[in-house]
Short mmCIF file of C-alpha atoms and ligand atoms in Angstrom, two decimals:
data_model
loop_
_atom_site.label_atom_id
_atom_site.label_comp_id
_atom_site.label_asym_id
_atom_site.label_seq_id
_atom_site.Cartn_x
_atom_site.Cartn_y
_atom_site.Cartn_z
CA UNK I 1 7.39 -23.29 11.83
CA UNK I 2 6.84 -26.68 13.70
CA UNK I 3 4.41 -28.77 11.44
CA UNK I 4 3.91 -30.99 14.64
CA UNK I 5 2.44 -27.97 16.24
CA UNK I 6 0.02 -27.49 13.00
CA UNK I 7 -1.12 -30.86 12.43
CA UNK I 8 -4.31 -31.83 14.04
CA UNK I 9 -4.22 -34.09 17.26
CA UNK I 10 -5.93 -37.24 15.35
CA UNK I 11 -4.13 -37.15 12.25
CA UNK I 12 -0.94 -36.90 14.12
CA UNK I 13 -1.78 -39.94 16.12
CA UNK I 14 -3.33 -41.32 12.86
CA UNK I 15 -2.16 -45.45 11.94
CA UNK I 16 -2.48 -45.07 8.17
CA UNK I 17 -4.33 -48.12 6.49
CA UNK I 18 -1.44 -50.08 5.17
CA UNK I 19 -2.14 -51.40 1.00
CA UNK I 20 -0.77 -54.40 0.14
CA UNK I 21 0.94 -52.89 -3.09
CA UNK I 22 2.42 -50.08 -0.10
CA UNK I 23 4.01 -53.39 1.51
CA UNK I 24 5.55 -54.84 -1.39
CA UNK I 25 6.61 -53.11 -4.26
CA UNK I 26 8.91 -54.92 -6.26
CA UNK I 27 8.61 -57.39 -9.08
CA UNK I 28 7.29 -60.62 -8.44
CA UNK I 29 6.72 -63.98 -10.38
CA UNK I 30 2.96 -64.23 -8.54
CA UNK I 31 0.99 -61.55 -6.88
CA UNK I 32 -1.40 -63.12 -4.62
CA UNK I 33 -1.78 -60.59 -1.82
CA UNK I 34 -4.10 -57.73 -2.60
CA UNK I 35 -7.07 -60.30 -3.71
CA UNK I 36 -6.98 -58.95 -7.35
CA UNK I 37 -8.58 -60.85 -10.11
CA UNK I 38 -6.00 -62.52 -11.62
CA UNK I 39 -7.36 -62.07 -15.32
CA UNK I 40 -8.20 -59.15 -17.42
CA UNK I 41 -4.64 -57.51 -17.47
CA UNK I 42 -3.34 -54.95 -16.83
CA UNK I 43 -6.64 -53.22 -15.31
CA UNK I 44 -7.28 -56.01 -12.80
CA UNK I 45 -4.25 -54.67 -10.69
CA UNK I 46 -3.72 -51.76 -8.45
CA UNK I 47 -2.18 -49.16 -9.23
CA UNK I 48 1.06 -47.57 -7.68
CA UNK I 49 -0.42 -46.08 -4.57
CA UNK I 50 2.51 -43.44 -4.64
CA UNK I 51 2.59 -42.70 -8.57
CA UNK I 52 6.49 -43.41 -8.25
CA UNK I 53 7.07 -43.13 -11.88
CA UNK I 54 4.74 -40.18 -12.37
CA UNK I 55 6.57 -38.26 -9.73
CA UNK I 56 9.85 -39.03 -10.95
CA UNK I 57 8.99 -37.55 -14.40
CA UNK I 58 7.61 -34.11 -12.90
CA UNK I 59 10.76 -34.03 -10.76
CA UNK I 60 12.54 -33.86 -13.90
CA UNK I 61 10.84 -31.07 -15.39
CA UNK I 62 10.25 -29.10 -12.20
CA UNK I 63 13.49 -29.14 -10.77
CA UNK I 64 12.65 -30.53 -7.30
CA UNK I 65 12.55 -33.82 -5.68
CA UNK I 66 9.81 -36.59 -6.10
CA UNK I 67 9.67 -36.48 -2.25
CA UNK I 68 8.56 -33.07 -2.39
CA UNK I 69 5.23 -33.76 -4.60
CA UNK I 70 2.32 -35.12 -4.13
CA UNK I 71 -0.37 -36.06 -6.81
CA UNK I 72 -4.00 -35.48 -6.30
CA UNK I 73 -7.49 -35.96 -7.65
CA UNK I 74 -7.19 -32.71 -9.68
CA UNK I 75 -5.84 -30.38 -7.17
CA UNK I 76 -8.68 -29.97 -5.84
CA UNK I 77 -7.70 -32.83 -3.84
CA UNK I 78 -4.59 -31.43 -1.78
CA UNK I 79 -6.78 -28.43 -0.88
CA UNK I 80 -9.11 -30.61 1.01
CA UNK I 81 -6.71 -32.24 2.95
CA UNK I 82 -4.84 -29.73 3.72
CA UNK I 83 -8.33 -28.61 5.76
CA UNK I 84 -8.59 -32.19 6.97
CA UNK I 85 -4.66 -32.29 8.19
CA UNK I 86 -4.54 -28.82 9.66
CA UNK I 87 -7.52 -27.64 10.98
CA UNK I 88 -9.72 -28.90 13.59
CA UNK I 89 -13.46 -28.30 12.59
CA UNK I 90 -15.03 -25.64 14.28
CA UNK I 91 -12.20 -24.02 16.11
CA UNK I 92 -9.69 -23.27 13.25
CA UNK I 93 -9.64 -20.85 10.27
CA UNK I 94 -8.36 -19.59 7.39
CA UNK I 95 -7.28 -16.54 5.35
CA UNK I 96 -7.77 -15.83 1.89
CA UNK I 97 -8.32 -13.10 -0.13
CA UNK I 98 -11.12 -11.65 -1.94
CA UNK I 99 -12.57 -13.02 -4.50
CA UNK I 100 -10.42 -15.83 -5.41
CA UNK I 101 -11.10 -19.72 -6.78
CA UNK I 102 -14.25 -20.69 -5.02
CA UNK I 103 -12.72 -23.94 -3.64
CA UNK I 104 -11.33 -22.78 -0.82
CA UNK I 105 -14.47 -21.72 0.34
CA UNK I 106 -16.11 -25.05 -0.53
CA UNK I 107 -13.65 -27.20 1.20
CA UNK I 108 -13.49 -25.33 4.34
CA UNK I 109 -17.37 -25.60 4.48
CA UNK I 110 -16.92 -29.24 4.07
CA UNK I 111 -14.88 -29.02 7.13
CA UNK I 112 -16.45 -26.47 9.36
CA UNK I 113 -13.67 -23.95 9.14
CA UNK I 114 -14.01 -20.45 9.39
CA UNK I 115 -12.85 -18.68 6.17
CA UNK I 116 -11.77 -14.83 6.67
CA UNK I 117 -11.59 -13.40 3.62
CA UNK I 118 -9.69 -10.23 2.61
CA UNK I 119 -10.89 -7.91 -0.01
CA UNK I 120 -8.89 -7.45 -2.84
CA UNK I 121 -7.27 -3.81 -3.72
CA UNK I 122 -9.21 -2.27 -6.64
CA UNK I 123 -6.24 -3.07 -8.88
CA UNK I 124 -6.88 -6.60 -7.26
CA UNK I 125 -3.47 -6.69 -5.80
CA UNK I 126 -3.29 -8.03 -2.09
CA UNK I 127 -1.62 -6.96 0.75
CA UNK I 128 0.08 -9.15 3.28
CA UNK I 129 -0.03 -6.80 6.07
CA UNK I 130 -3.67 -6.47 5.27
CA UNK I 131 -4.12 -10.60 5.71
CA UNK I 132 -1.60 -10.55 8.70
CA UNK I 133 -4.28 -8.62 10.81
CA UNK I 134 -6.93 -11.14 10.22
CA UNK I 135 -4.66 -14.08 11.00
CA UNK I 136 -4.76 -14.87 15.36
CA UNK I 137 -3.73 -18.08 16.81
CA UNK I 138 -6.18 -20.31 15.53
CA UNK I 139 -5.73 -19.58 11.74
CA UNK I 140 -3.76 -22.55 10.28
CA UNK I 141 -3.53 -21.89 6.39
CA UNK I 142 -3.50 -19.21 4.34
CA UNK I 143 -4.31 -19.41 0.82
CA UNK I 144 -3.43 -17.66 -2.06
CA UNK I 145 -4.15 -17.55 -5.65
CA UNK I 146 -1.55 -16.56 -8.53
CA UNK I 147 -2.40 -15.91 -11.06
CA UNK I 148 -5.41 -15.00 -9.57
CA UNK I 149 -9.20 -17.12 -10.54
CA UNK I 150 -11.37 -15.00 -11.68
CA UNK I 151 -8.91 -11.74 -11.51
CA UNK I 152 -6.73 -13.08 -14.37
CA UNK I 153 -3.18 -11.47 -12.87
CA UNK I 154 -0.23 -12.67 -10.78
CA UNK I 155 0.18 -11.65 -7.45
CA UNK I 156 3.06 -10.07 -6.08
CA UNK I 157 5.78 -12.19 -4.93
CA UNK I 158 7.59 -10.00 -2.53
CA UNK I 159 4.51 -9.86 -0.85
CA UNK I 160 3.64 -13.53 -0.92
CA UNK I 161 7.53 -13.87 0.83
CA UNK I 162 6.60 -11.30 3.33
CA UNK I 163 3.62 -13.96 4.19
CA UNK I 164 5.95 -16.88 4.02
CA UNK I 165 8.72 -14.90 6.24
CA UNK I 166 6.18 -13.49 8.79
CA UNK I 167 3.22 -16.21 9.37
CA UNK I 168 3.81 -19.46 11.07
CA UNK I 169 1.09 -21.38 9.74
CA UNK I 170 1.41 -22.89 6.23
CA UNK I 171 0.81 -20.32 3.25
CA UNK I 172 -0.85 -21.88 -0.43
CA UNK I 173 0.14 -20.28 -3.29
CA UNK I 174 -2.26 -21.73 -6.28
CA UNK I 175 -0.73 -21.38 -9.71
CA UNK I 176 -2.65 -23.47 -11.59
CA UNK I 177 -2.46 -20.74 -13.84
CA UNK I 178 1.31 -20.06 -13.67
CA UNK I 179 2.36 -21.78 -17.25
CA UNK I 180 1.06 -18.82 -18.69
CA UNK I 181 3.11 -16.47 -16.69
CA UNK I 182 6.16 -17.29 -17.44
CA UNK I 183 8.95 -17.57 -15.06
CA UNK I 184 6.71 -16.11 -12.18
CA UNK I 185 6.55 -19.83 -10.37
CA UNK I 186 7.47 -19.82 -6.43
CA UNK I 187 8.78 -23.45 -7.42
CA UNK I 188 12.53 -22.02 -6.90
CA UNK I 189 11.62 -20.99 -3.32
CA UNK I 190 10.52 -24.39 -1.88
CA UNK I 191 13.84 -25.38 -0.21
CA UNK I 192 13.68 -21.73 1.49
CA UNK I 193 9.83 -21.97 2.95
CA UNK I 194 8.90 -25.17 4.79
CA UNK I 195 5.89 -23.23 5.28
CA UNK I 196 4.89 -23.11 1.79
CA UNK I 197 2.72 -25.17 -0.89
CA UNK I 198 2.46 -24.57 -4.10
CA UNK I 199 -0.77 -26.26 -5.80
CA UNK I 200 0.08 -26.40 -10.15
CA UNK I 201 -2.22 -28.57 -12.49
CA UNK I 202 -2.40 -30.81 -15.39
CA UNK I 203 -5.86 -29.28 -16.51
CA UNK I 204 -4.75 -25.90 -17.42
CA UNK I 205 -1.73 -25.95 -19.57
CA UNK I 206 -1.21 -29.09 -20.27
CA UNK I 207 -4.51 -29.66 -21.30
CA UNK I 208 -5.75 -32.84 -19.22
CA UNK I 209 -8.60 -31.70 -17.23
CA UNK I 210 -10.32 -34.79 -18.38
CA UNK I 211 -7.70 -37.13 -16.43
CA UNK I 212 -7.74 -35.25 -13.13
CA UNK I 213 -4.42 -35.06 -12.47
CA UNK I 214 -3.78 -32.14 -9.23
CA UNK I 215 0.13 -31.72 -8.34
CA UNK I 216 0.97 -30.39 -4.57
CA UNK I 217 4.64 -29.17 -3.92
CA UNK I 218 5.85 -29.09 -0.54
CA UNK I 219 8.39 -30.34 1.96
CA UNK I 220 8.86 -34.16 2.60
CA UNK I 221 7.22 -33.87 5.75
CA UNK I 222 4.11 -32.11 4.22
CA UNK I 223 3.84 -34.70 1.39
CA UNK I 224 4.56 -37.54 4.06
CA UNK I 225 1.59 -36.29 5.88
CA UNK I 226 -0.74 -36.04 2.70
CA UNK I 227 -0.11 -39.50 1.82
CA UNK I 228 -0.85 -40.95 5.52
CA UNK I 229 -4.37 -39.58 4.89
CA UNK I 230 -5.13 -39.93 1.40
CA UNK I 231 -7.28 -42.49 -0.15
CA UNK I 232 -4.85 -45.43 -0.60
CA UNK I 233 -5.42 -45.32 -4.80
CA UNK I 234 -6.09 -41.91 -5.51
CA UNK I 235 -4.28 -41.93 -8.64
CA UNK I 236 -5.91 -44.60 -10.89
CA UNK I 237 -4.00 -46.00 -13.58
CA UNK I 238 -4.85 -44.90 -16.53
CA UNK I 239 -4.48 -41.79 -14.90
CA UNK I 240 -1.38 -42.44 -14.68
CA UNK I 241 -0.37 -44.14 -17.41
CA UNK I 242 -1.74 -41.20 -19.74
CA UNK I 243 0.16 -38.81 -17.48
CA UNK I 244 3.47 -40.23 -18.61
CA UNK I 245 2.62 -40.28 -22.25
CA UNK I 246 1.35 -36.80 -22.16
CA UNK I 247 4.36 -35.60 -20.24
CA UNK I 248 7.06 -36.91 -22.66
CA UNK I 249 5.15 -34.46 -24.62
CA UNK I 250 6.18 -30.90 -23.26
CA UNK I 251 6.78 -29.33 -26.66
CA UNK I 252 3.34 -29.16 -27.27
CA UNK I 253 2.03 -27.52 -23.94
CA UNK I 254 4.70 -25.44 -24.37
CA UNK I 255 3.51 -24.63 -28.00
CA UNK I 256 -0.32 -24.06 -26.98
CA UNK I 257 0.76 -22.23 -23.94
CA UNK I 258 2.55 -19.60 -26.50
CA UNK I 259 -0.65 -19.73 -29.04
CA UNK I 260 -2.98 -18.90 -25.93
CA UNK I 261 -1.14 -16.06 -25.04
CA UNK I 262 -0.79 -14.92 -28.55
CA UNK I 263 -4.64 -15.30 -28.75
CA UNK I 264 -5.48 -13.61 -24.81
CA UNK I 265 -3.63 -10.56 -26.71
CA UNK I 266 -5.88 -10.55 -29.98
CA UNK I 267 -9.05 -11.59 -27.92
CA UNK I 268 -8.16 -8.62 -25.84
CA UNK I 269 -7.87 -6.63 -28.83
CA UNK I 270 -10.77 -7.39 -30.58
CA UNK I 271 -12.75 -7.02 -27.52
CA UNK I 272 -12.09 -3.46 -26.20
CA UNK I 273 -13.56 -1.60 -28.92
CA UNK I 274 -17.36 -2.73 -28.75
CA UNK I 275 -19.53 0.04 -27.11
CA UNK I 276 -20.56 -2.38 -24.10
CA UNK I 277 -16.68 -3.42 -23.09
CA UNK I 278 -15.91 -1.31 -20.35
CA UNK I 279 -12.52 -2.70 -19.35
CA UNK I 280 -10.28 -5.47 -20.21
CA UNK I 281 -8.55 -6.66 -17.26
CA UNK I 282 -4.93 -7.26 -17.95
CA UNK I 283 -4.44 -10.97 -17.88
CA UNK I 284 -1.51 -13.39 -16.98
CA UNK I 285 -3.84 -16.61 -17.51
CA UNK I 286 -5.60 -18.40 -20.00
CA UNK I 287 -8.65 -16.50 -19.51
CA UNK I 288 -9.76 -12.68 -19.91
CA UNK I 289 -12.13 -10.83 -16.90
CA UNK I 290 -14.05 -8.24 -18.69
CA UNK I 291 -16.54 -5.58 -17.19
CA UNK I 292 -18.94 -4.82 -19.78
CA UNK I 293 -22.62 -2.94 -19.84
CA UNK I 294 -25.09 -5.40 -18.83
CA UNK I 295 -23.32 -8.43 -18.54
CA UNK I 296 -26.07 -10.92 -17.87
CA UNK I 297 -27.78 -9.65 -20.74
CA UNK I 298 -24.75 -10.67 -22.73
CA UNK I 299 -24.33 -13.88 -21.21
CA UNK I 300 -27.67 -15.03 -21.86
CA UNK I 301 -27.30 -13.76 -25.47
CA UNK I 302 -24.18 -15.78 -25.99
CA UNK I 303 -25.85 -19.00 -24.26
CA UNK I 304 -28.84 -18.32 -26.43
CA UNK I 305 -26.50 -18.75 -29.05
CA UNK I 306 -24.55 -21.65 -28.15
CA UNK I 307 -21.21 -19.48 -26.50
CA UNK I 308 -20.70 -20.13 -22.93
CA UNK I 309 -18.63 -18.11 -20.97
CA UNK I 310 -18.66 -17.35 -16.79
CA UNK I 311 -20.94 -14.62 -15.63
CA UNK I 312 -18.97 -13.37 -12.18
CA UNK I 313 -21.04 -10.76 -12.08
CA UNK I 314 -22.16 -10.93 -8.96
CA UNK I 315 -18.66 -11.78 -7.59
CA UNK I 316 -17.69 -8.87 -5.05
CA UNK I 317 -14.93 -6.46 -7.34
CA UNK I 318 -15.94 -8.05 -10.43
CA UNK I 319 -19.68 -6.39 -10.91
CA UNK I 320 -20.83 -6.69 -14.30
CA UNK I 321 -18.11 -8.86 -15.51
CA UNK I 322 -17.94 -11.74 -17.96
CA UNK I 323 -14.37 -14.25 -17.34
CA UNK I 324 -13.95 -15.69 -21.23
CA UNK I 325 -11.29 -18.41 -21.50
CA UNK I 326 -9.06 -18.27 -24.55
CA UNK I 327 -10.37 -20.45 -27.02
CA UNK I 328 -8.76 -21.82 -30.11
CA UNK I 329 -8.25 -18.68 -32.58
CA UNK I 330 -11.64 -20.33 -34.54
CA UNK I 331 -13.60 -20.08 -31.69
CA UNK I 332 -12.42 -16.83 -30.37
CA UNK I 333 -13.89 -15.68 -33.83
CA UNK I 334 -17.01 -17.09 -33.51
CA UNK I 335 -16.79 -15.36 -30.18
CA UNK I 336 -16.70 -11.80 -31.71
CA UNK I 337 -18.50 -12.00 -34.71
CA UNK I 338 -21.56 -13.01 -32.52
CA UNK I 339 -20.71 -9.82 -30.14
CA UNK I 340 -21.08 -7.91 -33.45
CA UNK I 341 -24.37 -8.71 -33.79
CA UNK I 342 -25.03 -6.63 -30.63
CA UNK I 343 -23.81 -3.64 -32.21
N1 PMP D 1 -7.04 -23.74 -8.71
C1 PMP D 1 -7.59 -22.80 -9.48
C2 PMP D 1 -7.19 -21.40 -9.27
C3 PMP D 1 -8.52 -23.14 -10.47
O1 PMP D 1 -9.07 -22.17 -11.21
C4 PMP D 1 -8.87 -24.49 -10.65
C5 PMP D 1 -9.86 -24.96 -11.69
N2 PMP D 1 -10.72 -24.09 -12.20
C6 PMP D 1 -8.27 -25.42 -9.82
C7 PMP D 1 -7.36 -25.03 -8.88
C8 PMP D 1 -8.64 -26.89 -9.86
O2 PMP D 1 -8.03 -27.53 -10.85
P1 PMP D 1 -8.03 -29.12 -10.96
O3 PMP D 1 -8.82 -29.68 -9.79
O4 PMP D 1 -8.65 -29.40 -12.26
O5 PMP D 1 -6.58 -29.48 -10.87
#
């Protein structure tokens, strides 16, 4: 792959807007260049534009380098520039598969890309031969989804290499699931693939969807490129500064990660014997798809009673299914007891 090739014209020829805190860094006695307020400490600075500190602690626990991530606005924010660095609007596209997370979609809207989706198997794996022969010249990215939003399971990694091995464009594996999967990351591979991304998430396991906190993994010159075009303080600081509190503090995602798979097993369980559950799909995430008998019906029930859950109902493969996301084991309860009622 030659990311020159891939990169749009503009953003290659792109002169990044320089900050003053990205042209001096270090400690100083007086700071009297980036006309801050000098009062009202510490919020009336700027923050690290490149999260230096952040990254360093992630490279810790992920086992790669700091220049190989890049930290986003959720990570919702590396999947819109990726669109913005790769694909001219209007002429490019993209390949995903069928259904997935809905940003993909949204994003290349945003950008005027043309998104060719592939449809699912009815197990909901994915083929890479099967998105190979939508993918021409003009397709740039390729993004996939593992485990899979709203499908609930991992997707198969020899098949994600096969896309890595045989598609010159860049491929996007989301796990913003993946803590709940164990050991099923593509993390390991990144040295291998300088075609691949790999999107992971504070608002998942780690429970910090509130501080929007989006991680990227990719190859310096990837992450180089994101930060040319990025807003100059994505990251704000208490954003940060929360993010390396929270992160000292593994044990516990690691605890709640183990509790919420405990509980996607009982939920499961107490689920699949009312009448109206018609399947349990098997889940590696932190939420369960079931296909039930009149879905809607139970979805407005539940909302009528104060339970809200995701009606993907009319998502294509997912007719008449609810997605529920593992709850604490008191709400899961509240959950079912309710679903009694319909019995
Ligand atoms: N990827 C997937 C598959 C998701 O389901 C979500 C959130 N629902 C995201 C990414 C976005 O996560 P965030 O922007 O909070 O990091």
């Amino acid at each position: 792959m030659d990311i020159n090739k891939l990169i749009r014209t503009n953003i290659k020829n792109l002169k990044p807007y320089s900050s003053a805190r990205d042209e001096y860094t270090g400690e100083a006695m007086v700071f009297l260049d980036a006309n801050e307020n000098p009062f009202n400490e510490p919020f009336n600075r700027y923050p690290d534009p490149l999260q230096r500190k952040v990254k360093e602690k992630i490279a810790a626990i992920k086992g790669c380098e700091s220049s190989q991530i890049f930290l986003g606005n959720g990570s919702d924010e590396p999947i819109d520039l990726l669109f913005r660095a790769f694909c001219d609007p209007g002429q490019d596209n993209i390949v995903t598969i069928d259904p997935t997370y809905g940003m993909y979609q949204v994003s290349a809207d945003i950008n005027d890309v043309e998104v060719r989706k592939v449809k699912l198997n009815p197990d909901y794996s994915f083929s890479a031969d099967a998105l190979l022969a939508q993918a021409d010249d003009k397709t740039k990215l390729i993004f996939i989804c593992s485990p899979n939003n709203p499908t609930g399971n991992l997707l198969s990694k020899s098949e994600t290499i096969k896309l890595l091995q045989r598609f010159s464009g860049l491929v996007i594996v989301d796990e913003a699931y993946i803590d709940f999967a164990p050991g099923a990351s593509l993390l390991a591979e990144l040295n291998q693939y300088e075609n691949l991304v790999i999107l992971q998430t504070f608002s998942k396991a780690w429970g910090m969807a509130g501080i929007r906190l989006g991680m990227a993994f990719a190859s310096p010159a990837i992450i180089q490129l994101f930060n040319k075009i990025k807003y100059p303080y994505n990251i704000n600081m208490l954003t940060q500064q929360k993010a390396l509190e929270l992160i000292e503090q593994e044990a516990d995602k690691n605890q709640w990660v183990e509790l919420l798979i405990n509980e996607r097993v009982q939920l499961a369980e107490n689920l699949k014997d009312f009448p109206f559950v018609e399947k349990i799909f098997p889940s590696d995430a932190n939420f369960l798809l079931v296909k039930m008998h009149d879905a809607r019906g139970i979805y407005d029930f539940l909302v009528e009673n104060g339970i809200i859950v995701r009606d993907r109902s009319k998502v294509v493969l997912c007719d008449d299914s609810l997605r529920i996301t593992v709850g604490k084991p008191e709400e899961n309860t509240i959950l079912i007891e309710k679903l009694k009622e319909l019995v």
